PDB file of C-alpha atoms in Angstrom:
ATOM      1  CA  UNK R 122      11.245   1.572  14.878  1.00  0.00           C
ATOM      2  CA  UNK R 123       8.575   4.252  15.064  1.00  0.00           C
ATOM      3  CA  UNK R 124       5.339   2.881  16.567  1.00  0.00           C
ATOM      4  CA  UNK R 125       1.870   3.847  17.703  1.00  0.00           C
ATOM      5  CA  UNK R 126      -0.793   1.857  19.521  1.00  0.00           C
ATOM      6  CA  UNK R 127      -4.423   1.445  18.537  1.00  0.00           C
ATOM      7  CA  UNK R 128      -7.555  -0.537  19.263  1.00  0.00           C
ATOM      8  CA  UNK R 129      -9.387  -2.033  16.298  1.00  0.00           C
ATOM      9  CA  UNK R 130     -12.563  -0.098  15.637  1.00  0.00           C
ATOM     10  CA  UNK R 131     -15.861  -1.431  14.333  1.00  0.00           C
ATOM     11  CA  UNK R 132     -15.494   0.789  11.262  1.00  0.00           C
ATOM     12  CA  UNK R 133     -12.224  -1.005  10.400  1.00  0.00           C
ATOM     13  CA  UNK R 134     -13.683  -4.507  10.367  1.00  0.00           C
ATOM     14  CA  UNK R 135     -15.273  -6.731   7.729  1.00  0.00           C
ATOM     15  CA  UNK R 136     -18.527  -8.709   7.895  1.00  0.00           C
ATOM     16  CA  UNK R 137     -16.941 -11.180  10.330  1.00  0.00           C
ATOM     17  CA  UNK R 138     -15.856  -8.512  12.788  1.00  0.00           C
ATOM     18  CA  UNK R 139     -12.182  -8.857  11.910  1.00  0.00           C
ATOM     19  CA  UNK R 140      -9.757  -6.157  10.809  1.00  0.00           C
ATOM     20  CA  UNK R 141     -10.164  -5.839   7.045  1.00  0.00           C
ATOM     21  CA  UNK R 142      -7.368  -5.902   4.499  1.00  0.00           C
ATOM     22  CA  UNK R 143      -7.968  -2.227   3.822  1.00  0.00           C
ATOM     23  CA  UNK R 144      -7.833  -1.624   7.558  1.00  0.00           C
ATOM     24  CA  UNK R 145      -4.336  -3.131   7.610  1.00  0.00           C
ATOM     25  CA  UNK R 146      -3.258  -0.951   4.686  1.00  0.00           C
ATOM     26  CA  UNK R 147      -4.702   2.184   6.265  1.00  0.00           C
ATOM     27  CA  UNK R 148      -2.882   1.548   9.541  1.00  0.00           C
ATOM     28  CA  UNK R 149       0.410   1.251   7.669  1.00  0.00           C
ATOM     29  CA  UNK R 150      -0.244   4.431   5.681  1.00  0.00           C
ATOM     30  CA  UNK R 151      -1.199   6.263   8.862  1.00  0.00           C
ATOM     31  CA  UNK R 152       1.959   5.069  10.590  1.00  0.00           C
ATOM     32  CA  UNK R 153       4.352   6.461   7.992  1.00  0.00           C
ATOM     33  CA  UNK R 154       2.428   9.749   7.913  1.00  0.00           C
ATOM     34  CA  UNK R 155       2.473  10.012  11.706  1.00  0.00           C
ATOM     35  CA  UNK R 156       6.228   9.473  11.739  1.00  0.00           C
ATOM     36  CA  UNK R 157       6.796  12.115   9.068  1.00  0.00           C
ATOM     37  CA  UNK R 158       4.660  14.650  10.933  1.00  0.00           C
ATOM     38  CA  UNK R 159       6.321  13.895  14.282  1.00  0.00           C
ATOM     39  CA  UNK R 160       9.852  14.432  12.955  1.00  0.00           C
ATOM     40  CA  UNK R 161       8.942  17.587  11.023  1.00  0.00           C
ATOM     41  CA  UNK R 162       8.946  16.332   7.439  1.00  0.00           C
ATOM     42  CA  UNK R 163       5.214  15.895   6.932  1.00  0.00           C
ATOM     43  CA  UNK R 164       2.703  17.307   4.488  1.00  0.00           C
ATOM     44  CA  UNK R 165       3.470  21.018   5.070  1.00  0.00           C
ATOM     45  CA  UNK R 166       7.225  20.423   4.801  1.00  0.00           C
ATOM     46  CA  UNK R 167       6.828  18.615   1.478  1.00  0.00           C
ATOM     47  CA  UNK R 168       4.283  21.070   0.086  1.00  0.00           C
ATOM     48  CA  UNK R 169       6.613  23.999   0.768  1.00  0.00           C
ATOM     49  CA  UNK R 170       9.331  22.287  -1.257  1.00  0.00           C
ATOM     50  CA  UNK R 171       6.954  21.063  -3.980  1.00  0.00           C
ATOM     51  CA  UNK R 172       7.933  17.422  -3.544  1.00  0.00           C
ATOM     52  CA  UNK R 173       5.935  14.317  -2.726  1.00  0.00           C
ATOM     53  CA  UNK R 174       6.611  10.734  -1.719  1.00  0.00           C
ATOM     54  CA  UNK R 175       4.787   8.355  -4.081  1.00  0.00           C
ATOM     55  CA  UNK R 176       4.315   4.681  -3.264  1.00  0.00           C
ATOM     56  CA  UNK R 177       5.837   2.518  -5.993  1.00  0.00           C
ATOM     57  CA  UNK R 178       5.091  -0.950  -4.613  1.00  0.00           C
ATOM     58  CA  UNK R 179       3.692  -2.862  -1.636  1.00  0.00           C
ATOM     59  CA  UNK R 180       4.296  -6.384  -0.406  1.00  0.00           C
ATOM     60  CA  UNK R 181       2.217  -7.257   2.651  1.00  0.00           C
ATOM     61  CA  UNK R 182       2.302 -10.686   4.314  1.00  0.00           C
ATOM     62  CA  UNK R 183      -0.590 -11.330   6.710  1.00  0.00           C
ATOM     63  CA  UNK R 184      -0.579 -13.872   9.538  1.00  0.00           C
ATOM     64  CA  UNK R 185      -3.776 -12.912  11.358  1.00  0.00           C
ATOM     65  CA  UNK R 186      -6.874 -10.753  11.091  1.00  0.00           C
ATOM     66  CA  UNK R 187      -7.597  -9.561  14.665  1.00  0.00           C
ATOM     67  CA  UNK R 188     -11.114  -8.974  15.963  1.00  0.00           C
ATOM     68  CA  UNK R 189     -12.764  -5.677  16.763  1.00  0.00           C
ATOM     69  CA  UNK R 190     -11.598  -4.339  20.122  1.00  0.00           C
ATOM     70  CA  UNK R 191      -8.207  -6.037  20.091  1.00  0.00           C
ATOM     71  CA  UNK R 192      -5.179  -3.869  20.881  1.00  0.00           C
ATOM     72  CA  UNK R 193      -2.462  -3.665  18.255  1.00  0.00           C
ATOM     73  CA  UNK R 194       0.843  -1.865  17.718  1.00  0.00           C
ATOM     74  CA  UNK R 195       1.764  -0.517  14.303  1.00  0.00           C
ATOM     75  CA  UNK R 196       5.388   0.188  13.468  1.00  0.00           C
ATOM     76  CA  UNK R 197       7.498   1.393  10.570  1.00  0.00           C
ATOM     77  CA  UNK R 198      11.161   1.915   9.794  1.00  0.00           C
ATOM     78  CA  UNK R 199      13.304   2.971   6.864  1.00  0.00           C
ATOM     79  CA  UNK R 200      16.066   0.652   5.746  1.00  0.00           C
ATOM     80  CA  UNK R 201      17.719   3.040   3.322  1.00  0.00           C
ATOM     81  CA  UNK R 202      17.455   4.792   0.007  1.00  0.00           C
ATOM     82  CA  UNK R 203      19.311   4.944  -3.292  1.00  0.00           C
ATOM     83  CA  UNK R 204      18.882   7.300  -6.227  1.00  0.00           C
ATOM     84  CA  UNK R 205      15.119   8.006  -6.419  1.00  0.00           C
ATOM     85  CA  UNK R 206      13.944   5.000  -4.342  1.00  0.00           C
ATOM     86  CA  UNK R 207      13.288   4.864  -0.599  1.00  0.00           C
ATOM     87  CA  UNK R 208      12.750   1.553   1.225  1.00  0.00           C
ATOM     88  CA  UNK R 209      10.465   1.068   4.211  1.00  0.00           C
ATOM     89  CA  UNK R 210       9.197  -1.833   6.354  1.00  0.00           C
ATOM     90  CA  UNK R 211       6.001  -2.066   8.384  1.00  0.00           C
ATOM     91  CA  UNK R 212       5.035  -4.371  11.238  1.00  0.00           C
ATOM     92  CA  UNK R 213       1.722  -4.860  13.046  1.00  0.00           C
ATOM     93  CA  UNK R 214       1.612  -6.947  16.228  1.00  0.00           C
ATOM     94  CA  UNK R 215      -1.009  -7.892  18.811  1.00  0.00           C
ATOM     95  CA  UNK R 216      -0.753  -7.190  22.522  1.00  0.00           C
ATOM     96  CA  UNK R 217       0.817 -10.615  23.148  1.00  0.00           C
ATOM     97  CA  UNK R 218       3.553  -9.838  20.617  1.00  0.00           C
ATOM     98  CA  UNK R 219       2.269 -12.156  17.883  1.00  0.00           C
ATOM     99  CA  UNK R 220       2.559 -10.874  14.357  1.00  0.00           C
ATOM    100  CA  UNK R 221      -0.458  -9.630  12.447  1.00  0.00           C
ATOM    101  CA  UNK R 222       1.333  -8.450   9.311  1.00  0.00           C
ATOM    102  CA  UNK R 223       4.743  -7.494   7.979  1.00  0.00           C
ATOM    103  CA  UNK R 224       5.340  -5.438   4.861  1.00  0.00           C
ATOM    104  CA  UNK R 225       7.915  -4.072   2.506  1.00  0.00           C
ATOM    105  CA  UNK R 226       7.373  -0.927   0.473  1.00  0.00           C
ATOM    106  CA  UNK R 227       9.277   1.052  -2.132  1.00  0.00           C
ATOM    107  CA  UNK R 228       8.747   4.791  -2.503  1.00  0.00           C
ATOM    108  CA  UNK R 229       9.738   7.378  -5.101  1.00  0.00           C
ATOM    109  CA  UNK R 230      10.428  11.032  -4.325  1.00  0.00           C
ATOM    110  CA  UNK R 231       8.703  13.209  -6.941  1.00  0.00           C
ATOM    111  CA  UNK R 232       9.616  16.758  -7.977  1.00  0.00           C
ATOM    112  CA  UNK R 233       6.165  18.301  -8.490  1.00  0.00           C
ATOM    113  CA  UNK R 234       7.511  21.293 -10.406  1.00  0.00           C
ATOM    114  CA  UNK R 235       9.283  19.137 -12.988  1.00  0.00           C
ATOM    115  CA  UNK R 236       6.706  16.318 -12.684  1.00  0.00           C
ATOM    116  CA  UNK R 237       9.351  13.621 -12.510  1.00  0.00           C
ATOM    117  CA  UNK R 238      11.259  11.567  -9.920  1.00  0.00           C
ATOM    118  CA  UNK R 239      14.191  13.219  -8.173  1.00  0.00           C
ATOM    119  CA  UNK R 240      17.318  11.941  -6.459  1.00  0.00           C
ATOM    120  CA  UNK R 241      16.735  11.499  -2.725  1.00  0.00           C
ATOM    121  CA  UNK R 242      19.089  13.794  -0.817  1.00  0.00           C
ATOM    122  CA  UNK R 243      20.011  13.432   2.888  1.00  0.00           C
ATOM    123  CA  UNK R 244      17.475  16.164   3.696  1.00  0.00           C
ATOM    124  CA  UNK R 245      14.700  13.749   2.746  1.00  0.00           C
ATOM    125  CA  UNK R 246      16.345  10.381   3.418  1.00  0.00           C
ATOM    126  CA  UNK R 247      18.644  10.603   6.440  1.00  0.00           C
ATOM    127  CA  UNK R 248      15.951  12.127   8.639  1.00  0.00           C
ATOM    128  CA  UNK R 249      14.257   8.699   8.902  1.00  0.00           C
ATOM    129  CA  UNK R 250      17.402   6.850   9.956  1.00  0.00           C
ATOM    130  CA  UNK R 251      18.464   3.482   8.591  1.00  0.00           C
ATOM    131  CA  UNK R 252      17.689   0.108  10.178  1.00  0.00           C
ATOM    132  CA  UNK R 253      18.187  -3.523   9.261  1.00  0.00           C
ATOM    133  CA  UNK R 254      15.401  -4.837   6.988  1.00  0.00           C
ATOM    134  CA  UNK R 255      12.778  -6.920   8.772  1.00  0.00           C
ATOM    135  CA  UNK R 256      12.792 -10.664   8.226  1.00  0.00           C
ATOM    136  CA  UNK R 257      10.462 -11.695   5.384  1.00  0.00           C
ATOM    137  CA  UNK R 258      10.670 -13.247   1.923  1.00  0.00           C
ATOM    138  CA  UNK R 259      11.134 -10.168  -0.245  1.00  0.00           C
ATOM    139  CA  UNK R 260       9.376 -10.297  -3.616  1.00  0.00           C
ATOM    140  CA  UNK R 261      10.450  -8.302  -6.700  1.00  0.00           C
ATOM    141  CA  UNK R 262       9.175  -4.761  -7.044  1.00  0.00           C
ATOM    142  CA  UNK R 263       7.546  -5.492 -10.400  1.00  0.00           C
ATOM    143  CA  UNK R 264       4.607  -7.891 -10.845  1.00  0.00           C
ATOM    144  CA  UNK R 265       4.476 -10.229 -13.831  1.00  0.00           C
ATOM    145  CA  UNK R 266       0.871 -10.653 -14.964  1.00  0.00           C
ATOM    146  CA  UNK R 267      -0.171 -13.997 -16.551  1.00  0.00           C
ATOM    147  CA  UNK R 268      -1.381 -14.146 -20.127  1.00  0.00           C
ATOM    148  CA  UNK R 269      -5.065 -13.858 -20.918  1.00  0.00           C
ATOM    149  CA  UNK R 270      -7.442 -12.153 -18.567  1.00  0.00           C
ATOM    150  CA  UNK R 271     -11.065 -11.090 -18.524  1.00  0.00           C
ATOM    151  CA  UNK R 272     -12.211  -7.498 -18.595  1.00  0.00           C
ATOM    152  CA  UNK R 273     -14.471  -6.445 -15.741  1.00  0.00           C
ATOM    153  CA  UNK R 274     -16.972  -3.621 -15.457  1.00  0.00           C
ATOM    154  CA  UNK R 275     -15.533  -0.183 -16.141  1.00  0.00           C
ATOM    155  CA  UNK R 276     -15.997   2.611 -13.615  1.00  0.00           C
ATOM    156  CA  UNK R 277     -15.019   6.223 -13.010  1.00  0.00           C
ATOM    157  CA  UNK R 278     -12.830   7.564 -10.214  1.00  0.00           C
ATOM    158  CA  UNK R 279     -15.031   9.261  -7.597  1.00  0.00           C
ATOM    159  CA  UNK R 280     -14.204  11.875  -4.980  1.00  0.00           C
ATOM    160  CA  UNK R 281     -14.164   9.294  -2.177  1.00  0.00           C
ATOM    161  CA  UNK R 282     -11.285   7.497  -3.930  1.00  0.00           C
ATOM    162  CA  UNK R 283      -8.976  10.520  -3.574  1.00  0.00           C
ATOM    163  CA  UNK R 284      -6.391  11.534  -0.993  1.00  0.00           C
ATOM    164  CA  UNK R 285      -4.945  14.932  -0.043  1.00  0.00           C
ATOM    165  CA  UNK R 286      -2.909  14.988  -3.258  1.00  0.00           C
ATOM    166  CA  UNK R 287      -6.115  14.647  -5.321  1.00  0.00           C
ATOM    167  CA  UNK R 288      -4.927  11.273  -6.600  1.00  0.00           C
ATOM    168  CA  UNK R 289      -6.504   7.885  -5.951  1.00  0.00           C
ATOM    169  CA  UNK R 290      -5.389   6.703  -2.503  1.00  0.00           C
ATOM    170  CA  UNK R 291      -3.062   3.693  -2.444  1.00  0.00           C
ATOM    171  CA  UNK R 292      -5.521   1.607  -0.474  1.00  0.00           C
ATOM    172  CA  UNK R 293      -8.386   2.469  -2.810  1.00  0.00           C
ATOM    173  CA  UNK R 294      -6.673   0.658  -5.687  1.00  0.00           C
ATOM    174  CA  UNK R 295      -6.710  -2.487  -3.575  1.00  0.00           C
ATOM    175  CA  UNK R 296     -10.386  -2.017  -2.749  1.00  0.00           C
ATOM    176  CA  UNK R 297     -11.157  -1.490  -6.450  1.00  0.00           C
ATOM    177  CA  UNK R 298      -9.300  -4.689  -7.335  1.00  0.00           C
ATOM    178  CA  UNK R 299     -11.112  -6.696  -4.644  1.00  0.00           C
ATOM    179  CA  UNK R 300     -14.515  -5.529  -5.879  1.00  0.00           C
ATOM    180  CA  UNK R 301     -13.647  -6.126  -9.536  1.00  0.00           C
ATOM    181  CA  UNK R 302     -12.259  -9.627  -8.960  1.00  0.00           C
ATOM    182  CA  UNK R 303     -14.654 -10.794  -6.270  1.00  0.00           C
ATOM    183  CA  UNK R 304     -11.826 -11.911  -3.964  1.00  0.00           C
ATOM    184  CA  UNK R 305     -13.692 -13.104  -0.870  1.00  0.00           C
ATOM    185  CA  UNK R 306     -11.254 -15.333   1.009  1.00  0.00           C
ATOM    186  CA  UNK R 307      -8.779 -13.833   3.385  1.00  0.00           C
ATOM    187  CA  UNK R 308      -5.618 -12.677   1.648  1.00  0.00           C
ATOM    188  CA  UNK R 309      -2.375 -14.045   3.077  1.00  0.00           C
ATOM    189  CA  UNK R 310      -0.140 -11.959   0.822  1.00  0.00           C
ATOM    190  CA  UNK R 311      -0.776  -8.817  -1.176  1.00  0.00           C
ATOM    191  CA  UNK R 312       1.448  -7.205  -3.761  1.00  0.00           C
ATOM    192  CA  UNK R 313       0.765  -3.947  -5.565  1.00  0.00           C
ATOM    193  CA  UNK R 314       2.780  -2.213  -8.261  1.00  0.00           C
ATOM    194  CA  UNK R 315       1.741   1.374  -8.864  1.00  0.00           C
ATOM    195  CA  UNK R 316       2.328   2.628 -12.411  1.00  0.00           C
ATOM    196  CA  UNK R 317       0.428   5.894 -12.854  1.00  0.00           C
ATOM    197  CA  UNK R 318      -1.706   8.120 -10.642  1.00  0.00           C
ATOM    198  CA  UNK R 319      -5.418   8.170 -11.431  1.00  0.00           C
ATOM    199  CA  UNK R 320      -7.441  11.321 -10.761  1.00  0.00           C
ATOM    200  CA  UNK R 321     -11.077  12.351 -10.501  1.00  0.00           C
ATOM    201  CA  UNK R 322     -13.122  11.339 -13.543  1.00  0.00           C
ATOM    202  CA  UNK R 323     -10.592   8.897 -14.992  1.00  0.00           C
ATOM    203  CA  UNK R 324     -12.133   5.692 -16.337  1.00  0.00           C
ATOM    204  CA  UNK R 325     -10.628   2.518 -14.906  1.00  0.00           C
ATOM    205  CA  UNK R 326     -10.838  -0.764 -16.809  1.00  0.00           C
ATOM    206  CA  UNK R 327     -10.136  -3.771 -14.553  1.00  0.00           C
ATOM    207  CA  UNK R 328      -8.710  -6.886 -16.200  1.00  0.00           C
ATOM    208  CA  UNK R 329      -8.760  -9.998 -14.019  1.00  0.00           C
ATOM    209  CA  UNK R 330      -6.430 -12.971 -14.223  1.00  0.00           C
ATOM    210  CA  UNK R 331      -6.842 -16.055 -12.019  1.00  0.00           C
ATOM    211  CA  UNK R 332      -4.242 -18.748 -11.423  1.00  0.00           C
ATOM    212  CA  UNK R 333      -4.647 -21.398  -8.705  1.00  0.00           C
ATOM    213  CA  UNK R 334      -4.797 -19.515  -5.390  1.00  0.00           C
ATOM    214  CA  UNK R 335      -3.660 -16.258  -6.971  1.00  0.00           C
ATOM    215  CA  UNK R 336      -5.687 -13.448  -8.488  1.00  0.00           C
ATOM    216  CA  UNK R 337      -4.161 -10.625 -10.493  1.00  0.00           C
ATOM    217  CA  UNK R 338      -6.037  -7.435 -11.306  1.00  0.00           C
ATOM    218  CA  UNK R 339      -4.657  -4.861 -13.706  1.00  0.00           C
ATOM    219  CA  UNK R 340      -6.464  -1.555 -13.213  1.00  0.00           C
ATOM    220  CA  UNK R 341      -6.026   0.000 -16.633  1.00  0.00           C
ATOM    221  CA  UNK R 342      -6.592   3.177 -18.534  1.00  0.00           C
ATOM    222  CA  UNK R 343      -8.939   2.912 -21.493  1.00  0.00           C
ATOM    223  CA  UNK R 344      -5.908   2.485 -23.774  1.00  0.00           C
ATOM    224  CA  UNK R 345      -4.803  -0.576 -21.797  1.00  0.00           C
ATOM    225  CA  UNK R 346      -1.929   0.970 -19.849  1.00  0.00           C
ATOM    226  CA  UNK R 347      -2.136   0.104 -16.123  1.00  0.00           C
ATOM    227  CA  UNK R 348      -2.593   2.551 -13.295  1.00  0.00           C
ATOM    228  CA  UNK R 349      -1.817  -0.252 -10.849  1.00  0.00           C
ATOM    229  CA  UNK R 350      -1.386  -4.027 -10.788  1.00  0.00           C
ATOM    230  CA  UNK R 351      -2.660  -5.895  -7.739  1.00  0.00           C
ATOM    231  CA  UNK R 352      -1.863  -9.496  -6.832  1.00  0.00           C
ATOM    232  CA  UNK R 353      -3.819 -11.390  -4.157  1.00  0.00           C
ATOM    233  CA  UNK R 354      -2.656 -14.719  -2.707  1.00  0.00           C
ATOM    234  CA  UNK R 355      -5.296 -16.377  -0.551  1.00  0.00           C
ATOM    235  CA  UNK R 356      -4.995 -19.017   2.155  1.00  0.00           C
ATOM    236  CA  UNK R 357      -8.003 -20.940   3.506  1.00  0.00           C
ATOM    237  CA  UNK R 358      -6.221 -21.297   6.844  1.00  0.00           C
ATOM    238  CA  UNK R 359      -6.810 -17.594   7.447  1.00  0.00           C
ATOM    239  CA  UNK R 360     -10.598 -18.016   7.006  1.00  0.00           C
ATOM    240  CA  UNK R 361     -11.089 -18.697  10.693  1.00  0.00           C
TER     241      UNK R 361
END
């Protein structure tokens, strides 16, 4: 497993001084980018070949939200690929070895010239190695949204939502969904299914569905087609 160590910064915490959900997501995104850069298949490598890895889905299970100043280790590993899909785990632990979060993710390799997914060849897949999947209850890649739902306030994509590909950053969709739905309790499990990439100026229409301890947010185009579907599962035991 590829790892790097960090200390939780004030800027990564929420109002209670704990690592935020977006902080967890950002650490995982940083980890996979660090690995790619370190083994020579990072941003420049992909840009030269006009290809891009696009996140298709997240499943993140959270056991703890550490406090500012705590030392953590962030790790990632590939557990294989088939056709156009690549599969990757993440793990965040504290200094004592206890688990902060574990995640599964599915990625798609995109041909930017043809603007469509491409078959993953050994050049792009084998370089990461292949490890046994981490232990967790793996959820389906696709999210089934309940019937009904209430439309929230529409908003436009701003520059601060974008990443280096000029698309909305993966973590920003989660932040949008949290704001739109008003999720305030600590999330114990997060799932995201990414459908289409939003860009600067796009109008996003959030539709919120609530069911027991679960909240679903479909971040839609104006015609009702989703850019991303986000599912939050909360647990009062994490509100320490």
